[in-house]
Amino acid sequence: MLEHRIDQRFTVTYSYPVCFTRKAFSPDNPVLAELMRMPEQGMKARALVLIDSGVAASRDGYIESIERYAYAHRHLFELAHPPVAMRGGEAAKHGLREVEPIYDLVREMRICRHSYVVAIGGGAVLDAAGYAAATAHRGVRLIRMPSTVLAQNDAGIGVKNGVNWYGRKNFVGAFASPFAVVNDFDLLASAPSHVRRAGIAEAIKVALIRDEAFFAQLHQQRFELADLAPHAIEPMIVRCAQLHLAQIRNGGDPFERGSARPLDFGHWAAHKLEELSQHRLLHGEAVAIGIALDTLYSQHIGLIDGAAVDLVLDTMRDIGFVLDDPVLDELDLERALADFREHLGGLLCITLLKGIGEGIEVDRIDMAAMRECVARLRVMRQAVQAVRAASEVST
Amino acid sequence: MLEHRIDQRFTVTYSYPVCFTRKAFSPDNPVLAELMRMPEQGMKARALVLIDSGVAASRDGYIESIERYAYAHRHLFELAHPPVAMRGGEAAKHGLREVEPIYDLVREMRICRHSYVVAIGGGAVLDAAGYAAATAHRGVRLIRMPSTVLAQNDAGIGVKNGVNWYGRKNFVGAFASPFAVVNDFDLLASAPSHVRRAGIAEAIKVALIRDEAFFAQLHQQRFELADLAPHAIEPMIVRCAQLHLAQIRNGGDPFERGSARPLDFGHWAAHKLEELSQHRLLHGEAVAIGIALDTLYSQHIGLIDGAAVDLVLDTMRDIGFVLDDPVLDELDLERALADFREHLGGLLCITLLKGIGEGIEVDRIDMAAMRECVARLRVMRQAVQAVRAASEVST
């Protein structure tokens, strides 16, 4: 019945730099402007700048500093429109509500595929603005300037973007690599402390599955990380970004067509906990709980011992993560695993730990055992507190 | 000011078969079902079938035949939902109006990245359904079953999808390769004759810029093509598809990041003529006019001679294309070229002819000369008719 068949096959190379800098909009900082330099002599790039309202609100004169920067580098690029503020946090990802006005701006300001959308903000703003940039004209150039720890070490440096759809996280999105990423360490101060701290969860995650030495460093510096000391936070961001980028580059499946999702360690529960808490839990806070759960489960099925579990959970607690959030009581395990499998597609594939720094993938979860792990997590802090209280009494 | 830089780089391979068959939903035709065979023993694929309302209306019992087909091949796949009809023609691409209900279906029917959206219809339905498939879950598998000549030889076999946005053609979209394409020759009969004929324009286009022998064949068979004779139409579709796929594969820029658009010969005017006629002109009809215009312009600047122009224009007229549509009088050349450049991005790049079967790219258009070509096209038919009338009188 097949009369003729043509097998189409081609490859596409994706490349982008991730630059770490400070005071990106100081007029004498060339990093951002040079990224936009056009190869054609005398041609000037055009940029549409979108800013997280949270970032704009936290810094006096920030929008003016961008305008001054554009003026200082006017031989390289021009602003197509004054910088536009976008709702920050998960509100940015409420369906296509924040995406459609960006299409209108791209259309009205005549932004083309060789122009730039520069998105400044936390992961949610970058996800929504990135989705708009990936789909307007089938893709205009996107420069991400992540403002949070989580966005600088994970969400803002990779190839994913998207928005939520009727509460389903990242349901509508695309894989698209940015044109460039500019991580400005000085932007981190725009976020409140608990938001900055939450981003450390992704570093713990990638250290646990990939890099024992990095985990040892995080453990050693846990109190400095808890204090958000720049000398601990900044190298943590660079190392975490390196590991995430290496996984995308070398993992063999950057656009996730197969079933494996090694970087999603702890994420099946995390996604659902975020939804159930109606985003009271930040993504990183939910990931920490998810890591705790899958670490306990790894012990339960004999992959790691109790000492490893204590090391992981104590490190996270000392950094400031709360692992026994009451929303755990509402977690429907079957549903959470089914939704995770369905969003990723293919067979269920869950990453567990077979050691500190070593992930392993499994294709089934014993629900009764996982339920026990949830229960252990819920009572564990009470137990920890009781032990501490007892030891304080006895001293 | 640059503290650290990581250069990310990876490649992604895209591959998909384009299969030519007949009676794709005859229960004994294995082509479609085999494409969905899961590698895992005993696993069954799930499919959401979307059909152009025009196709469904033109064929009695078509939806039932799909259901019977699914039943006959139930060991390989199942329908996640009864086949769903979508508005056909440009109405399918009216912003996100037809896309959002597909997101809802994907969500409600729990379609995952390893499930299939099977889209059956003309180019517009494939573009809109393909965009929904490319963005739901960041991409579920798409099998296109093009129903028109244009979709089988061009629009349905490539890597583009998208919808219009406030009248701007394909403004919102993505580059995404399909999982597979099934060209069912028996589907062609669902479209009215003028729709089928319009699709021949893309074959003329690609022949003119790439393949002199193919153009000679089209010229020789022009009256059979005008009659839509299957023995002329079917090989034309296969050859045109081969040439389009080869350009995507070998052209070096499948996702159009540079400025060159060799396959868009004749398209800068065509896109605007479609818009100006409010889609009274079909895409192929507008492309024929655009080809005529750029062929005349190629002569005007000395690239080809008058005999070549006559050959091209006569071939198109004999196939049934009307080249002097009154909407040409409304064409704002500057605006049309500016919008074309802007949608594609980068520098202006227009393909012209330097011979039959050989395209050449230029980066500027002389507006006065192009205006003369428009004027020539408008009066040309009157002249042709006058000559014919005179010769009839004299014989």
PDB file of N, CA and C in Angstrom, chain B residues 54-117:
ATOM      1  N   GLY B  54     -13.886  20.511   6.204  1.00  0.00           N
ATOM      2  CA  GLY B  54     -14.101  20.390   4.764  1.00  0.00           C
ATOM      3  C   GLY B  54     -13.903  18.957   4.283  1.00  0.00           C
ATOM      4  N   VAL B  55     -12.910  18.295   4.821  1.00  0.00           N
ATOM      5  CA  VAL B  55     -12.650  16.903   4.438  1.00  0.00           C
ATOM      6  C   VAL B  55     -13.784  16.013   4.946  1.00  0.00           C
ATOM      7  N   ALA B  56     -14.156  16.220   6.205  1.00  0.00           N
ATOM      8  CA  ALA B  56     -15.212  15.380   6.791  1.00  0.00           C
ATOM      9  C   ALA B  56     -16.512  15.548   6.012  1.00  0.00           C
ATOM     10  N   ALA B  57     -16.818  16.802   5.610  1.00  0.00           N
ATOM     11  CA  ALA B  57     -18.089  17.060   4.926  1.00  0.00           C
ATOM     12  C   ALA B  57     -18.102  16.485   3.516  1.00  0.00           C
ATOM     13  N   SER B  58     -16.928  16.362   2.898  1.00  0.00           N
ATOM     14  CA  SER B  58     -16.888  15.947   1.498  1.00  0.00           C
ATOM     15  C   SER B  58     -16.945  14.432   1.327  1.00  0.00           C
ATOM     16  N   ARG B  59     -16.853  13.704   2.430  1.00  0.00           N
ATOM     17  CA  ARG B  59     -16.763  12.244   2.295  1.00  0.00           C
ATOM     18  C   ARG B  59     -17.721  11.599   3.285  1.00  0.00           C
ATOM     19  N   ASP B  60     -18.711  10.925   2.776  1.00  0.00           N
ATOM     20  CA  ASP B  60     -19.639  10.226   3.651  1.00  0.00           C
ATOM     21  C   ASP B  60     -18.918   9.127   4.416  1.00  0.00           C
ATOM     22  N   GLY B  61     -19.199   9.055   5.675  1.00  0.00           N
ATOM     23  CA  GLY B  61     -18.681   7.925   6.453  1.00  0.00           C
ATOM     24  C   GLY B  61     -17.195   7.962   6.719  1.00  0.00           C
ATOM     25  N   TYR B  62     -16.578   9.122   6.559  1.00  0.00           N
ATOM     26  CA  TYR B  62     -15.122   9.177   6.723  1.00  0.00           C
ATOM     27  C   TYR B  62     -14.720   8.957   8.185  1.00  0.00           C
ATOM     28  N   ILE B  63     -15.454   9.633   9.086  1.00  0.00           N
ATOM     29  CA  ILE B  63     -15.124   9.483  10.514  1.00  0.00           C
ATOM     30  C   ILE B  63     -15.318   8.024  10.952  1.00  0.00           C
ATOM     31  N   GLU B  64     -16.403   7.405  10.448  1.00  0.00           N
ATOM     32  CA  GLU B  64     -16.624   5.997  10.783  1.00  0.00           C
ATOM     33  C   GLU B  64     -15.487   5.128  10.238  1.00  0.00           C
ATOM     34  N   SER B  65     -14.979   5.478   9.049  1.00  0.00           N
ATOM     35  CA  SER B  65     -13.893   4.660   8.490  1.00  0.00           C
ATOM     36  C   SER B  65     -12.635   4.759   9.363  1.00  0.00           C
ATOM     37  N   ILE B  66     -12.434   5.921   9.981  1.00  0.00           N
ATOM     38  CA  ILE B  66     -11.277   6.065  10.883  1.00  0.00           C
ATOM     39  C   ILE B  66     -11.486   5.197  12.122  1.00  0.00           C
ATOM     40  N   GLU B  67     -12.725   5.194  12.613  1.00  0.00           N
ATOM     41  CA  GLU B  67     -12.999   4.379  13.802  1.00  0.00           C
ATOM     42  C   GLU B  67     -12.858   2.888  13.487  1.00  0.00           C
ATOM     43  N   ARG B  68     -13.314   2.503  12.278  1.00  0.00           N
ATOM     44  CA  ARG B  68     -13.152   1.090  11.890  1.00  0.00           C
ATOM     45  C   ARG B  68     -11.665   0.749  11.752  1.00  0.00           C
ATOM     46  N   TYR B  69     -10.907   1.682  11.198  1.00  0.00           N
ATOM     47  CA  TYR B  69      -9.468   1.469  11.034  1.00  0.00           C
ATOM     48  C   TYR B  69      -8.799   1.268  12.396  1.00  0.00           C
ATOM     49  N   ALA B  70      -9.176   2.118  13.346  1.00  0.00           N
ATOM     50  CA  ALA B  70      -8.582   1.999  14.683  1.00  0.00           C
ATOM     51  C   ALA B  70      -8.932   0.639  15.287  1.00  0.00           C
ATOM     52  N   TYR B  71     -10.164   0.203  15.051  1.00  0.00           N
ATOM     53  CA  TYR B  71     -10.569  -1.091  15.607  1.00  0.00           C
ATOM     54  C   TYR B  71      -9.764  -2.226  14.965  1.00  0.00           C
ATOM     55  N   ALA B  72      -9.583  -2.130  13.645  1.00  0.00           N
ATOM     56  CA  ALA B  72      -8.828  -3.178  12.933  1.00  0.00           C
ATOM     57  C   ALA B  72      -7.375  -3.249  13.412  1.00  0.00           C
ATOM     58  N   HIS B  73      -6.844  -2.106  13.865  1.00  0.00           N
ATOM     59  CA  HIS B  73      -5.434  -2.068  14.287  1.00  0.00           C
ATOM     60  C   HIS B  73      -5.315  -1.821  15.792  1.00  0.00           C
ATOM     61  N   ARG B  74      -6.283  -2.348  16.528  1.00  0.00           N
ATOM     62  CA  ARG B  74      -6.347  -2.056  17.968  1.00  0.00           C
ATOM     63  C   ARG B  74      -5.171  -2.637  18.752  1.00  0.00           C
ATOM     64  N   HIS B  75      -4.438  -3.586  18.166  1.00  0.00           N
ATOM     65  CA  HIS B  75      -3.238  -4.083  18.856  1.00  0.00           C
ATOM     66  C   HIS B  75      -2.115  -3.054  18.803  1.00  0.00           C
ATOM     67  N   LEU B  76      -2.223  -2.060  17.897  1.00  0.00           N
ATOM     68  CA  LEU B  76      -1.153  -1.063  17.765  1.00  0.00           C
ATOM     69  C   LEU B  76      -1.504   0.290  18.385  1.00  0.00           C
ATOM     70  N   PHE B  77      -2.762   0.703  18.224  1.00  0.00           N
ATOM     71  CA  PHE B  77      -3.131   2.014  18.776  1.00  0.00           C
ATOM     72  C   PHE B  77      -4.613   2.080  19.087  1.00  0.00           C
ATOM     73  N   GLU B  78      -4.955   3.104  19.888  1.00  0.00           N
ATOM     74  CA  GLU B  78      -6.369   3.337  20.174  1.00  0.00           C
ATOM     75  C   GLU B  78      -6.652   4.827  20.040  1.00  0.00           C
ATOM     76  N   LEU B  79      -7.907   5.142  19.718  1.00  0.00           N
ATOM     77  CA  LEU B  79      -8.315   6.543  19.653  1.00  0.00           C
ATOM     78  C   LEU B  79      -8.555   7.036  21.078  1.00  0.00           C
ATOM     79  N   ALA B  80      -7.920   8.144  21.438  1.00  0.00           N
ATOM     80  CA  ALA B  80      -8.106   8.689  22.787  1.00  0.00           C
ATOM     81  C   ALA B  80      -9.480   9.353  22.914  1.00  0.00           C
ATOM     82  N   HIS B  81     -10.104   9.626  21.751  1.00  0.00           N
ATOM     83  CA  HIS B  81     -11.367  10.379  21.711  1.00  0.00           C
ATOM     84  C   HIS B  81     -11.914  10.163  20.301  1.00  0.00           C
ATOM     85  N   PRO B  82     -13.215  10.191  20.078  1.00  0.00           N
ATOM     86  CA  PRO B  82     -13.680  10.115  18.683  1.00  0.00           C
ATOM     87  C   PRO B  82     -13.067  11.254  17.867  1.00  0.00           C
ATOM     88  N   PRO B  83     -12.823  11.042  16.564  1.00  0.00           N
ATOM     89  CA  PRO B  83     -12.208  12.098  15.751  1.00  0.00           C
ATOM     90  C   PRO B  83     -12.952  13.429  15.894  1.00  0.00           C
ATOM     91  N   VAL B  84     -12.184  14.520  15.978  1.00  0.00           N
ATOM     92  CA  VAL B  84     -12.746  15.841  16.239  1.00  0.00           C
ATOM     93  C   VAL B  84     -12.629  16.698  14.977  1.00  0.00           C
ATOM     94  N   ALA B  85     -13.719  17.327  14.577  1.00  0.00           N
ATOM     95  CA  ALA B  85     -13.672  18.191  13.391  1.00  0.00           C
ATOM     96  C   ALA B  85     -13.169  19.583  13.766  1.00  0.00           C
ATOM     97  N   MET B  86     -12.319  20.132  12.907  1.00  0.00           N
ATOM     98  CA  MET B  86     -11.817  21.509  13.075  1.00  0.00           C
ATOM     99  C   MET B  86     -12.231  22.335  11.876  1.00  0.00           C
ATOM    100  N   ARG B  87     -12.560  23.586  12.111  1.00  0.00           N
ATOM    101  CA  ARG B  87     -12.876  24.514  11.037  1.00  0.00           C
ATOM    102  C   ARG B  87     -11.770  24.506   9.971  1.00  0.00           C
ATOM    103  N   GLY B  88     -12.113  24.339   8.722  1.00  0.00           N
ATOM    104  CA  GLY B  88     -11.098  24.309   7.671  1.00  0.00           C
ATOM    105  C   GLY B  88     -10.779  25.688   7.117  1.00  0.00           C
ATOM    106  N   GLY B  89      -9.777  25.779   6.281  1.00  0.00           N
ATOM    107  CA  GLY B  89      -9.396  27.042   5.653  1.00  0.00           C
ATOM    108  C   GLY B  89      -8.788  28.008   6.644  1.00  0.00           C
ATOM    109  N   GLU B  90      -8.624  29.268   6.224  1.00  0.00           N
ATOM    110  CA  GLU B  90      -7.903  30.238   7.049  1.00  0.00           C
ATOM    111  C   GLU B  90      -8.587  30.458   8.396  1.00  0.00           C
ATOM    112  N   ALA B  91      -9.864  30.122   8.523  1.00  0.00           N
ATOM    113  CA  ALA B  91     -10.541  30.253   9.820  1.00  0.00           C
ATOM    114  C   ALA B  91      -9.818  29.440  10.888  1.00  0.00           C
ATOM    115  N   ALA B  92      -9.147  28.365  10.466  1.00  0.00           N
ATOM    116  CA  ALA B  92      -8.413  27.529  11.425  1.00  0.00           C
ATOM    117  C   ALA B  92      -7.256  28.293  12.045  1.00  0.00           C
ATOM    118  N   LYS B  93      -6.804  29.333  11.364  1.00  0.00           N
ATOM    119  CA  LYS B  93      -5.608  30.052  11.797  1.00  0.00           C
ATOM    120  C   LYS B  93      -5.916  31.430  12.373  1.00  0.00           C
ATOM    121  N   HIS B  94      -7.178  31.626  12.769  1.00  0.00           N
ATOM    122  CA  HIS B  94      -7.570  32.915  13.338  1.00  0.00           C
ATOM    123  C   HIS B  94      -7.053  32.999  14.773  1.00  0.00           C
ATOM    124  N   GLY B  95      -5.856  33.509  14.948  1.00  0.00           N
ATOM    125  CA  GLY B  95      -5.270  33.595  16.287  1.00  0.00           C
ATOM    126  C   GLY B  95      -5.250  32.222  16.941  1.00  0.00           C
ATOM    127  N   LEU B  96      -5.447  32.192  18.252  1.00  0.00           N
ATOM    128  CA  LEU B  96      -5.354  30.932  18.987  1.00  0.00           C
ATOM    129  C   LEU B  96      -6.727  30.306  19.214  1.00  0.00           C
ATOM    130  N   ARG B  97      -7.732  30.815  18.484  1.00  0.00           N
ATOM    131  CA  ARG B  97      -9.110  30.384  18.709  1.00  0.00           C
ATOM    132  C   ARG B  97      -9.303  28.878  18.515  1.00  0.00           C
ATOM    133  N   GLU B  98      -8.648  28.306  17.510  1.00  0.00           N
ATOM    134  CA  GLU B  98      -8.807  26.863  17.282  1.00  0.00           C
ATOM    135  C   GLU B  98      -7.718  26.061  18.000  1.00  0.00           C
ATOM    136  N   VAL B  99      -6.687  26.746  18.456  1.00  0.00           N
ATOM    137  CA  VAL B  99      -5.574  26.060  19.117  1.00  0.00           C
ATOM    138  C   VAL B  99      -5.931  25.726  20.563  1.00  0.00           C
ATOM    139  N   GLU B 100      -6.554  26.661  21.258  1.00  0.00           N
ATOM    140  CA  GLU B 100      -6.829  26.460  22.686  1.00  0.00           C
ATOM    141  C   GLU B 100      -7.736  25.259  22.945  1.00  0.00           C
ATOM    142  N   PRO B 101      -8.781  25.024  22.128  1.00  0.00           N
ATOM    143  CA  PRO B 101      -9.579  23.810  22.371  1.00  0.00           C
ATOM    144  C   PRO B 101      -8.751  22.528  22.205  1.00  0.00           C
ATOM    145  N   ILE B 102      -7.704  22.586  21.381  1.00  0.00           N
ATOM    146  CA  ILE B 102      -6.852  21.386  21.235  1.00  0.00           C
ATOM    147  C   ILE B 102      -6.043  21.170  22.521  1.00  0.00           C
ATOM    148  N   TYR B 103      -5.541  22.270  23.115  1.00  0.00           N
ATOM    149  CA  TYR B 103      -4.866  22.127  24.416  1.00  0.00           C
ATOM    150  C   TYR B 103      -5.803  21.434  25.412  1.00  0.00           C
ATOM    151  N   ASP B 104      -7.067  21.890  25.416  1.00  0.00           N
ATOM    152  CA  ASP B 104      -8.013  21.303  26.376  1.00  0.00           C
ATOM    153  C   ASP B 104      -8.205  19.811  26.116  1.00  0.00           C
ATOM    154  N   LEU B 105      -8.291  19.448  24.839  1.00  0.00           N
ATOM    155  CA  LEU B 105      -8.456  18.021  24.511  1.00  0.00           C
ATOM    156  C   LEU B 105      -7.226  17.218  24.931  1.00  0.00           C
ATOM    157  N   VAL B 106      -6.052  17.764  24.661  1.00  0.00           N
ATOM    158  CA  VAL B 106      -4.811  17.063  25.033  1.00  0.00           C
ATOM    159  C   VAL B 106      -4.783  16.854  26.549  1.00  0.00           C
ATOM    160  N   ARG B 107      -5.215  17.882  27.270  1.00  0.00           N
ATOM    161  CA  ARG B 107      -5.210  17.792  28.732  1.00  0.00           C
ATOM    162  C   ARG B 107      -6.252  16.775  29.215  1.00  0.00           C
ATOM    163  N   GLU B 108      -7.473  16.919  28.685  1.00  0.00           N
ATOM    164  CA  GLU B 108      -8.553  16.057  29.180  1.00  0.00           C
ATOM    165  C   GLU B 108      -8.353  14.602  28.769  1.00  0.00           C
ATOM    166  N   MET B 109      -7.821  14.377  27.579  1.00  0.00           N
ATOM    167  CA  MET B 109      -7.666  13.005  27.088  1.00  0.00           C
ATOM    168  C   MET B 109      -6.315  12.423  27.501  1.00  0.00           C
ATOM    169  N   ARG B 110      -5.550  13.185  28.295  1.00  0.00           N
ATOM    170  CA  ARG B 110      -4.269  12.718  28.814  1.00  0.00           C
ATOM    171  C   ARG B 110      -3.341  12.239  27.703  1.00  0.00           C
ATOM    172  N   ILE B 111      -3.283  13.063  26.654  1.00  0.00           N
ATOM    173  CA  ILE B 111      -2.331  12.816  25.565  1.00  0.00           C
ATOM    174  C   ILE B 111      -0.952  13.223  26.076  1.00  0.00           C
ATOM    175  N   CYS B 112       0.052  12.361  25.922  1.00  0.00           N
ATOM    176  CA  CYS B 112       1.398  12.698  26.395  1.00  0.00           C
ATOM    177  C   CYS B 112       2.351  12.856  25.214  1.00  0.00           C
ATOM    178  N   ARG B 113       3.607  13.162  25.518  1.00  0.00           N
ATOM    179  CA  ARG B 113       4.584  13.413  24.454  1.00  0.00           C
ATOM    180  C   ARG B 113       4.842  12.193  23.585  1.00  0.00           C
ATOM    181  N   HIS B 114       4.474  11.023  24.080  1.00  0.00           N
ATOM    182  CA  HIS B 114       4.663   9.809  23.280  1.00  0.00           C
ATOM    183  C   HIS B 114       3.347   9.353  22.663  1.00  0.00           C
ATOM    184  N   SER B 115       2.313  10.180  22.791  1.00  0.00           N
ATOM    185  CA  SER B 115       1.049   9.923  22.094  1.00  0.00           C
ATOM    186  C   SER B 115       1.068  10.694  20.774  1.00  0.00           C
ATOM    187  N   TYR B 116       0.002  10.536  19.983  1.00  0.00           N
ATOM    188  CA  TYR B 116      -0.027  11.121  18.644  1.00  0.00           C
ATOM    189  C   TYR B 116      -1.206  12.071  18.470  1.00  0.00           C
ATOM    190  N   VAL B 117      -0.929  13.200  17.870  1.00  0.00           N
ATOM    191  CA  VAL B 117      -1.990  14.002  17.269  1.00  0.00           C
ATOM    192  C   VAL B 117      -1.918  13.699  15.779  1.00  0.00           C
TER     193      VAL B 117
END
